[in-house]
């Protein structure tokens, strides 16, 4: 059993945090590897449903999706129901047909702001992808190419403003770092508060790039 499987096993044992659901947030800077990590973790959680916050943000407003998330996702999950939300199409700049997010023992929310103040009361765990903003953004710019340079200029300014007003890292239960071969995670600031210990775990499965 690899260590990422151990992390998945630990998440299964948590108390439900949103009705019957254990809601796990994967937060971090844009380009830090949240989607890849969440996908790998979900696969080890019996293909746990994953909500991508890119489906809730829009060109007009990157971070004002809390009300829609609360009504369309948090509310239904807290009642043990499947959620239905309208994903945003970044090409047509319109909302697409509603999509179902199944209620399951563990549900992942990944994206910038997944650990924001308004969501933390509903979370069983907050995981932070621990890659610095500048390095994360550079990775994202390389991935998306020069055609989206102007978009990234606007995004990075908005993200910096968001985390300045509503930081997530300082409330994380675990800090996740991508290695050349897999991941490691350490106790986050919130989990380690008042304790003098540092626990490191490693998963030696090479992540895709």
PDB file of C-alpha atoms in Angstrom:
ATOM      1  CA  UNK A   1       0.000   0.000   0.000  1.00  0.00           C
ATOM      2  CA  UNK A   2       1.450   3.393  -0.937  1.00  0.00           C
ATOM      3  CA  UNK A   3       1.215   6.414   1.302  1.00  0.00           C
ATOM      4  CA  UNK A   4      -1.385   8.206  -0.776  1.00  0.00           C
ATOM      5  CA  UNK A   5      -3.592   5.199  -0.115  1.00  0.00           C
ATOM      6  CA  UNK A   6      -2.903   5.717   3.583  1.00  0.00           C
ATOM      7  CA  UNK A   7      -4.043   9.321   3.279  1.00  0.00           C
ATOM      8  CA  UNK A   8      -7.212   8.178   1.520  1.00  0.00           C
ATOM      9  CA  UNK A   9      -7.821   5.637   4.277  1.00  0.00           C
ATOM     10  CA  UNK A  10      -7.485   8.339   6.931  1.00  0.00           C
ATOM     11  CA  UNK A  11      -9.954  10.571   5.132  1.00  0.00           C
ATOM     12  CA  UNK A  12     -12.508   7.766   5.123  1.00  0.00           C
ATOM     13  CA  UNK A  13     -12.387   7.601   8.939  1.00  0.00           C
ATOM     14  CA  UNK A  14     -13.185  11.281   9.480  1.00  0.00           C
ATOM     15  CA  UNK A  15     -16.502  12.342  10.900  1.00  0.00           C
ATOM     16  CA  UNK A  16     -18.951  13.630   8.261  1.00  0.00           C
ATOM     17  CA  UNK A  17     -18.796  17.400   7.914  1.00  0.00           C
ATOM     18  CA  UNK A  18     -21.621  18.250   5.495  1.00  0.00           C
ATOM     19  CA  UNK A  19     -24.630  16.105   6.293  1.00  0.00           C
ATOM     20  CA  UNK A  20     -23.445  12.517   5.664  1.00  0.00           C
ATOM     21  CA  UNK A  21     -20.554  13.718   3.471  1.00  0.00           C
ATOM     22  CA  UNK A  22     -16.886  14.141   4.359  1.00  0.00           C
ATOM     23  CA  UNK A  23     -16.105  17.251   2.317  1.00  0.00           C
ATOM     24  CA  UNK A  24     -12.381  17.539   1.497  1.00  0.00           C
ATOM     25  CA  UNK A  25     -10.969  20.774   0.038  1.00  0.00           C
ATOM     26  CA  UNK A  26      -7.846  20.899  -2.132  1.00  0.00           C
ATOM     27  CA  UNK A  27      -6.730  24.541  -2.300  1.00  0.00           C
ATOM     28  CA  UNK A  28      -3.620  26.294  -3.567  1.00  0.00           C
ATOM     29  CA  UNK A  29      -2.412  28.783  -6.128  1.00  0.00           C
ATOM     30  CA  UNK A  30      -3.427  28.448  -9.772  1.00  0.00           C
ATOM     31  CA  UNK A  31      -0.975  26.093 -11.457  1.00  0.00           C
ATOM     32  CA  UNK A  32       0.071  24.332  -8.238  1.00  0.00           C
ATOM     33  CA  UNK A  33      -1.232  20.903  -9.296  1.00  0.00           C
ATOM     34  CA  UNK A  34      -4.573  20.773  -7.466  1.00  0.00           C
ATOM     35  CA  UNK A  35      -6.521  19.058 -10.243  1.00  0.00           C
ATOM     36  CA  UNK A  36      -3.972  16.284 -10.755  1.00  0.00           C
ATOM     37  CA  UNK A  37      -3.660  15.608  -7.037  1.00  0.00           C
ATOM     38  CA  UNK A  38      -7.440  15.642  -6.502  1.00  0.00           C
ATOM     39  CA  UNK A  39      -7.902  13.209  -9.386  1.00  0.00           C
ATOM     40  CA  UNK A  40      -5.342  10.789  -7.942  1.00  0.00           C
ATOM     41  CA  UNK A  41      -6.851  11.033  -4.474  1.00  0.00           C
ATOM     42  CA  UNK A  42     -10.396  10.575  -5.778  1.00  0.00           C
ATOM     43  CA  UNK A  43      -9.367   7.395  -7.594  1.00  0.00           C
ATOM     44  CA  UNK A  44      -8.244   5.930  -4.260  1.00  0.00           C
ATOM     45  CA  UNK A  45     -11.556   6.916  -2.680  1.00  0.00           C
ATOM     46  CA  UNK A  46     -13.690   4.699  -4.921  1.00  0.00           C
ATOM     47  CA  UNK A  47     -13.797   7.407  -7.590  1.00  0.00           C
ATOM     48  CA  UNK A  48     -15.102  10.026  -5.186  1.00  0.00           C
ATOM     49  CA  UNK A  49     -16.973  12.895  -6.845  1.00  0.00           C
ATOM     50  CA  UNK A  50     -14.844  15.988  -7.518  1.00  0.00           C
ATOM     51  CA  UNK A  51     -16.189  19.522  -7.856  1.00  0.00           C
ATOM     52  CA  UNK A  52     -13.868  21.816  -9.812  1.00  0.00           C
ATOM     53  CA  UNK A  53     -14.270  25.434  -8.770  1.00  0.00           C
ATOM     54  CA  UNK A  54     -13.320  26.502 -12.307  1.00  0.00           C
ATOM     55  CA  UNK A  55     -16.873  25.393 -13.116  1.00  0.00           C
ATOM     56  CA  UNK A  56     -18.280  28.028 -10.759  1.00  0.00           C
ATOM     57  CA  UNK A  57     -15.975  30.981 -11.450  1.00  0.00           C
ATOM     58  CA  UNK A  58     -16.626  33.224 -14.455  1.00  0.00           C
ATOM     59  CA  UNK A  59     -14.717  35.751 -16.541  1.00  0.00           C
ATOM     60  CA  UNK A  60     -16.631  38.562 -14.873  1.00  0.00           C
ATOM     61  CA  UNK A  61     -15.976  37.426 -11.316  1.00  0.00           C
ATOM     62  CA  UNK A  62     -13.416  34.835 -10.271  1.00  0.00           C
ATOM     63  CA  UNK A  63     -14.348  34.509  -6.595  1.00  0.00           C
ATOM     64  CA  UNK A  64     -17.992  35.486  -6.053  1.00  0.00           C
ATOM     65  CA  UNK A  65     -19.355  31.955  -6.364  1.00  0.00           C
ATOM     66  CA  UNK A  66     -20.067  31.311  -2.669  1.00  0.00           C
ATOM     67  CA  UNK A  67     -23.830  31.856  -2.878  1.00  0.00           C
ATOM     68  CA  UNK A  68     -24.209  29.516  -5.865  1.00  0.00           C
ATOM     69  CA  UNK A  69     -22.020  26.887  -4.219  1.00  0.00           C
ATOM     70  CA  UNK A  70     -24.051  27.115  -1.020  1.00  0.00           C
ATOM     71  CA  UNK A  71     -27.401  26.788  -2.762  1.00  0.00           C
ATOM     72  CA  UNK A  72     -26.500  24.320  -5.497  1.00  0.00           C
ATOM     73  CA  UNK A  73     -23.949  22.104  -3.724  1.00  0.00           C
ATOM     74  CA  UNK A  74     -23.544  22.571   0.046  1.00  0.00           C
ATOM     75  CA  UNK A  75     -27.285  22.688   0.748  1.00  0.00           C
ATOM     76  CA  UNK A  76     -28.206  19.480  -1.093  1.00  0.00           C
ATOM     77  CA  UNK A  77     -25.181  17.546   0.198  1.00  0.00           C
ATOM     78  CA  UNK A  78     -25.970  18.576   3.760  1.00  0.00           C
ATOM     79  CA  UNK A  79     -29.416  17.015   3.309  1.00  0.00           C
ATOM     80  CA  UNK A  80     -27.978  13.803   1.882  1.00  0.00           C
ATOM     81  CA  UNK A  81     -29.126  14.690  -1.635  1.00  0.00           C
ATOM     82  CA  UNK A  82     -27.237  14.849  -4.910  1.00  0.00           C
ATOM     83  CA  UNK A  83     -26.154  18.345  -5.888  1.00  0.00           C
ATOM     84  CA  UNK A  84     -26.879  19.962  -9.245  1.00  0.00           C
ATOM     85  CA  UNK A  85     -24.932  22.945 -10.488  1.00  0.00           C
ATOM     86  CA  UNK A  86     -24.551  24.764 -13.790  1.00  0.00           C
ATOM     87  CA  UNK A  87     -20.888  24.677 -14.931  1.00  0.00           C
ATOM     88  CA  UNK A  88     -19.447  27.750 -16.615  1.00  0.00           C
ATOM     89  CA  UNK A  89     -18.162  27.338 -20.181  1.00  0.00           C
ATOM     90  CA  UNK A  90     -14.970  29.397 -20.466  1.00  0.00           C
ATOM     91  CA  UNK A  91     -15.142  29.326 -24.275  1.00  0.00           C
ATOM     92  CA  UNK A  92     -18.734  30.459 -24.833  1.00  0.00           C
ATOM     93  CA  UNK A  93     -18.796  32.500 -21.597  1.00  0.00           C
ATOM     94  CA  UNK A  94     -22.183  31.053 -20.674  1.00  0.00           C
ATOM     95  CA  UNK A  95     -23.445  28.529 -18.134  1.00  0.00           C
ATOM     96  CA  UNK A  96     -23.989  25.044 -19.531  1.00  0.00           C
ATOM     97  CA  UNK A  97     -26.705  22.533 -18.696  1.00  0.00           C
ATOM     98  CA  UNK A  98     -26.839  21.504 -15.029  1.00  0.00           C
ATOM     99  CA  UNK A  99     -24.485  18.739 -13.937  1.00  0.00           C
ATOM    100  CA  UNK A 100     -25.033  16.275 -11.089  1.00  0.00           C
ATOM    101  CA  UNK A 101     -22.571  15.900  -8.229  1.00  0.00           C
ATOM    102  CA  UNK A 102     -23.338  12.660  -6.437  1.00  0.00           C
ATOM    103  CA  UNK A 103     -23.595  12.484  -2.676  1.00  0.00           C
ATOM    104  CA  UNK A 104     -20.912  10.077  -1.478  1.00  0.00           C
ATOM    105  CA  UNK A 105     -19.046   9.262   1.744  1.00  0.00           C
ATOM    106  CA  UNK A 106     -16.213  11.534   0.528  1.00  0.00           C
ATOM    107  CA  UNK A 107     -16.567  14.445  -1.903  1.00  0.00           C
ATOM    108  CA  UNK A 108     -13.624  16.582  -3.047  1.00  0.00           C
ATOM    109  CA  UNK A 109     -13.726  20.291  -3.855  1.00  0.00           C
ATOM    110  CA  UNK A 110     -10.640  21.504  -5.703  1.00  0.00           C
ATOM    111  CA  UNK A 111      -9.737  24.974  -6.857  1.00  0.00           C
ATOM    112  CA  UNK A 112      -8.405  28.319  -5.761  1.00  0.00           C
ATOM    113  CA  UNK A 113     -10.420  29.367  -2.720  1.00  0.00           C
ATOM    114  CA  UNK A 114     -11.687  25.892  -1.801  1.00  0.00           C
ATOM    115  CA  UNK A 115     -10.557  26.543   1.759  1.00  0.00           C
ATOM    116  CA  UNK A 116     -11.975  30.022   2.059  1.00  0.00           C
ATOM    117  CA  UNK A 117     -13.596  31.266   5.257  1.00  0.00           C
ATOM    118  CA  UNK A 118     -17.184  30.675   4.141  1.00  0.00           C
ATOM    119  CA  UNK A 119     -16.548  27.006   3.312  1.00  0.00           C
ATOM    120  CA  UNK A 120     -14.367  25.902   6.219  1.00  0.00           C
ATOM    121  CA  UNK A 121     -17.296  25.115   8.579  1.00  0.00           C
ATOM    122  CA  UNK A 122     -18.441  22.476   6.051  1.00  0.00           C
ATOM    123  CA  UNK A 123     -15.028  20.837   5.536  1.00  0.00           C
ATOM    124  CA  UNK A 124     -13.724  17.646   7.099  1.00  0.00           C
ATOM    125  CA  UNK A 125     -10.179  18.489   5.945  1.00  0.00           C
ATOM    126  CA  UNK A 126      -8.410  21.301   4.117  1.00  0.00           C
ATOM    127  CA  UNK A 127      -5.395  20.262   2.017  1.00  0.00           C
ATOM    128  CA  UNK A 128      -3.112  22.973   0.612  1.00  0.00           C
ATOM    129  CA  UNK A 129      -0.895  22.394  -2.438  1.00  0.00           C
ATOM    130  CA  UNK A 130       2.280  23.917  -1.075  1.00  0.00           C
ATOM    131  CA  UNK A 131       3.903  25.549  -4.105  1.00  0.00           C
ATOM    132  CA  UNK A 132       4.755  29.251  -4.032  1.00  0.00           C
ATOM    133  CA  UNK A 133       2.558  31.645  -5.989  1.00  0.00           C
ATOM    134  CA  UNK A 134       5.238  32.766  -8.450  1.00  0.00           C
ATOM    135  CA  UNK A 135       6.246  29.201  -9.328  1.00  0.00           C
ATOM    136  CA  UNK A 136       2.629  28.052  -9.572  1.00  0.00           C
ATOM    137  CA  UNK A 137       1.658  30.916 -11.846  1.00  0.00           C
ATOM    138  CA  UNK A 138       4.687  30.354 -14.077  1.00  0.00           C
ATOM    139  CA  UNK A 139       3.684  26.708 -14.478  1.00  0.00           C
ATOM    140  CA  UNK A 140       0.158  27.771 -15.363  1.00  0.00           C
ATOM    141  CA  UNK A 141       1.354  30.320 -17.908  1.00  0.00           C
ATOM    142  CA  UNK A 142       3.608  27.737 -19.586  1.00  0.00           C
ATOM    143  CA  UNK A 143       0.723  25.271 -19.687  1.00  0.00           C
ATOM    144  CA  UNK A 144      -1.743  27.697 -21.250  1.00  0.00           C
ATOM    145  CA  UNK A 145       0.643  29.496 -23.596  1.00  0.00           C
ATOM    146  CA  UNK A 146       0.941  33.133 -24.722  1.00  0.00           C
ATOM    147  CA  UNK A 147      -2.638  33.300 -26.019  1.00  0.00           C
ATOM    148  CA  UNK A 148      -3.902  33.450 -22.420  1.00  0.00           C
ATOM    149  CA  UNK A 149      -1.247  35.844 -21.104  1.00  0.00           C
ATOM    150  CA  UNK A 150      -3.742  38.674 -20.618  1.00  0.00           C
ATOM    151  CA  UNK A 151      -6.114  36.354 -18.775  1.00  0.00           C
ATOM    152  CA  UNK A 152      -3.316  35.274 -16.433  1.00  0.00           C
ATOM    153  CA  UNK A 153      -2.408  38.899 -15.733  1.00  0.00           C
ATOM    154  CA  UNK A 154      -5.951  39.530 -14.527  1.00  0.00           C
ATOM    155  CA  UNK A 155      -6.167  36.220 -12.697  1.00  0.00           C
ATOM    156  CA  UNK A 156      -2.962  36.604 -10.685  1.00  0.00           C
ATOM    157  CA  UNK A 157      -3.991  40.065  -9.511  1.00  0.00           C
ATOM    158  CA  UNK A 158      -7.419  38.772  -8.448  1.00  0.00           C
ATOM    159  CA  UNK A 159      -5.949  35.705  -6.741  1.00  0.00           C
ATOM    160  CA  UNK A 160      -3.432  37.767  -4.784  1.00  0.00           C
ATOM    161  CA  UNK A 161      -6.224  40.063  -3.624  1.00  0.00           C
ATOM    162  CA  UNK A 162      -8.391  37.086  -2.625  1.00  0.00           C
ATOM    163  CA  UNK A 163      -5.748  35.336  -0.523  1.00  0.00           C
ATOM    164  CA  UNK A 164      -4.712  38.626   1.081  1.00  0.00           C
ATOM    165  CA  UNK A 165      -8.257  39.087   2.380  1.00  0.00           C
ATOM    166  CA  UNK A 166      -9.172  35.428   2.920  1.00  0.00           C
ATOM    167  CA  UNK A 167      -6.076  33.189   3.292  1.00  0.00           C
ATOM    168  CA  UNK A 168      -6.382  29.406   3.189  1.00  0.00           C
ATOM    169  CA  UNK A 169      -2.858  28.113   3.820  1.00  0.00           C
ATOM    170  CA  UNK A 170      -2.799  29.226   7.453  1.00  0.00           C
ATOM    171  CA  UNK A 171      -5.910  27.092   8.093  1.00  0.00           C
ATOM    172  CA  UNK A 172      -4.743  23.967   6.247  1.00  0.00           C
ATOM    173  CA  UNK A 173      -4.750  20.586   7.963  1.00  0.00           C
ATOM    174  CA  UNK A 174      -2.026  19.334   5.615  1.00  0.00           C
ATOM    175  CA  UNK A 175       0.498  20.839   3.201  1.00  0.00           C
ATOM    176  CA  UNK A 176       0.914  18.742   0.040  1.00  0.00           C
ATOM    177  CA  UNK A 177       4.091  19.011  -2.029  1.00  0.00           C
ATOM    178  CA  UNK A 178       4.691  17.471  -5.424  1.00  0.00           C
ATOM    179  CA  UNK A 179       7.980  15.579  -5.768  1.00  0.00           C
ATOM    180  CA  UNK A 180       9.802  14.300  -8.868  1.00  0.00           C
ATOM    181  CA  UNK A 181       8.263  10.941  -7.933  1.00  0.00           C
ATOM    182  CA  UNK A 182       4.913  11.433  -6.220  1.00  0.00           C
ATOM    183  CA  UNK A 183       3.940  13.631  -3.289  1.00  0.00           C
ATOM    184  CA  UNK A 184       4.757  14.342   0.304  1.00  0.00           C
ATOM    185  CA  UNK A 185       2.564  15.966   2.904  1.00  0.00           C
ATOM    186  CA  UNK A 186       3.199  17.551   6.251  1.00  0.00           C
ATOM    187  CA  UNK A 187       0.917  18.676   9.026  1.00  0.00           C
ATOM    188  CA  UNK A 188      -0.530  22.046   8.129  1.00  0.00           C
ATOM    189  CA  UNK A 189      -0.533  25.160  10.298  1.00  0.00           C
ATOM    190  CA  UNK A 190      -4.045  24.446  11.589  1.00  0.00           C
ATOM    191  CA  UNK A 191      -3.393  20.799  12.491  1.00  0.00           C
ATOM    192  CA  UNK A 192      -0.022  21.566  14.065  1.00  0.00           C
ATOM    193  CA  UNK A 193      -1.137  24.554  16.117  1.00  0.00           C
ATOM    194  CA  UNK A 194       0.224  24.210  19.613  1.00  0.00           C
ATOM    195  CA  UNK A 195       2.177  21.045  18.816  1.00  0.00           C
ATOM    196  CA  UNK A 196       5.880  20.606  18.239  1.00  0.00           C
ATOM    197  CA  UNK A 197       5.862  17.859  15.684  1.00  0.00           C
ATOM    198  CA  UNK A 198       6.421  17.462  11.955  1.00  0.00           C
ATOM    199  CA  UNK A 199       5.079  14.396  10.204  1.00  0.00           C
ATOM    200  CA  UNK A 200       6.070  13.690   6.609  1.00  0.00           C
ATOM    201  CA  UNK A 201       4.481  11.062   4.363  1.00  0.00           C
ATOM    202  CA  UNK A 202       5.455  10.130   0.820  1.00  0.00           C
ATOM    203  CA  UNK A 203       3.646   8.601  -2.129  1.00  0.00           C
ATOM    204  CA  UNK A 204       6.090   7.227  -4.700  1.00  0.00           C
ATOM    205  CA  UNK A 205       3.803   7.140  -7.722  1.00  0.00           C
ATOM    206  CA  UNK A 206       5.084   9.536 -10.369  1.00  0.00           C
ATOM    207  CA  UNK A 207       2.466  12.195 -11.159  1.00  0.00           C
ATOM    208  CA  UNK A 208       1.699  13.083 -14.792  1.00  0.00           C
ATOM    209  CA  UNK A 209       2.819  16.501 -16.076  1.00  0.00           C
TER     210      UNK A 209
END
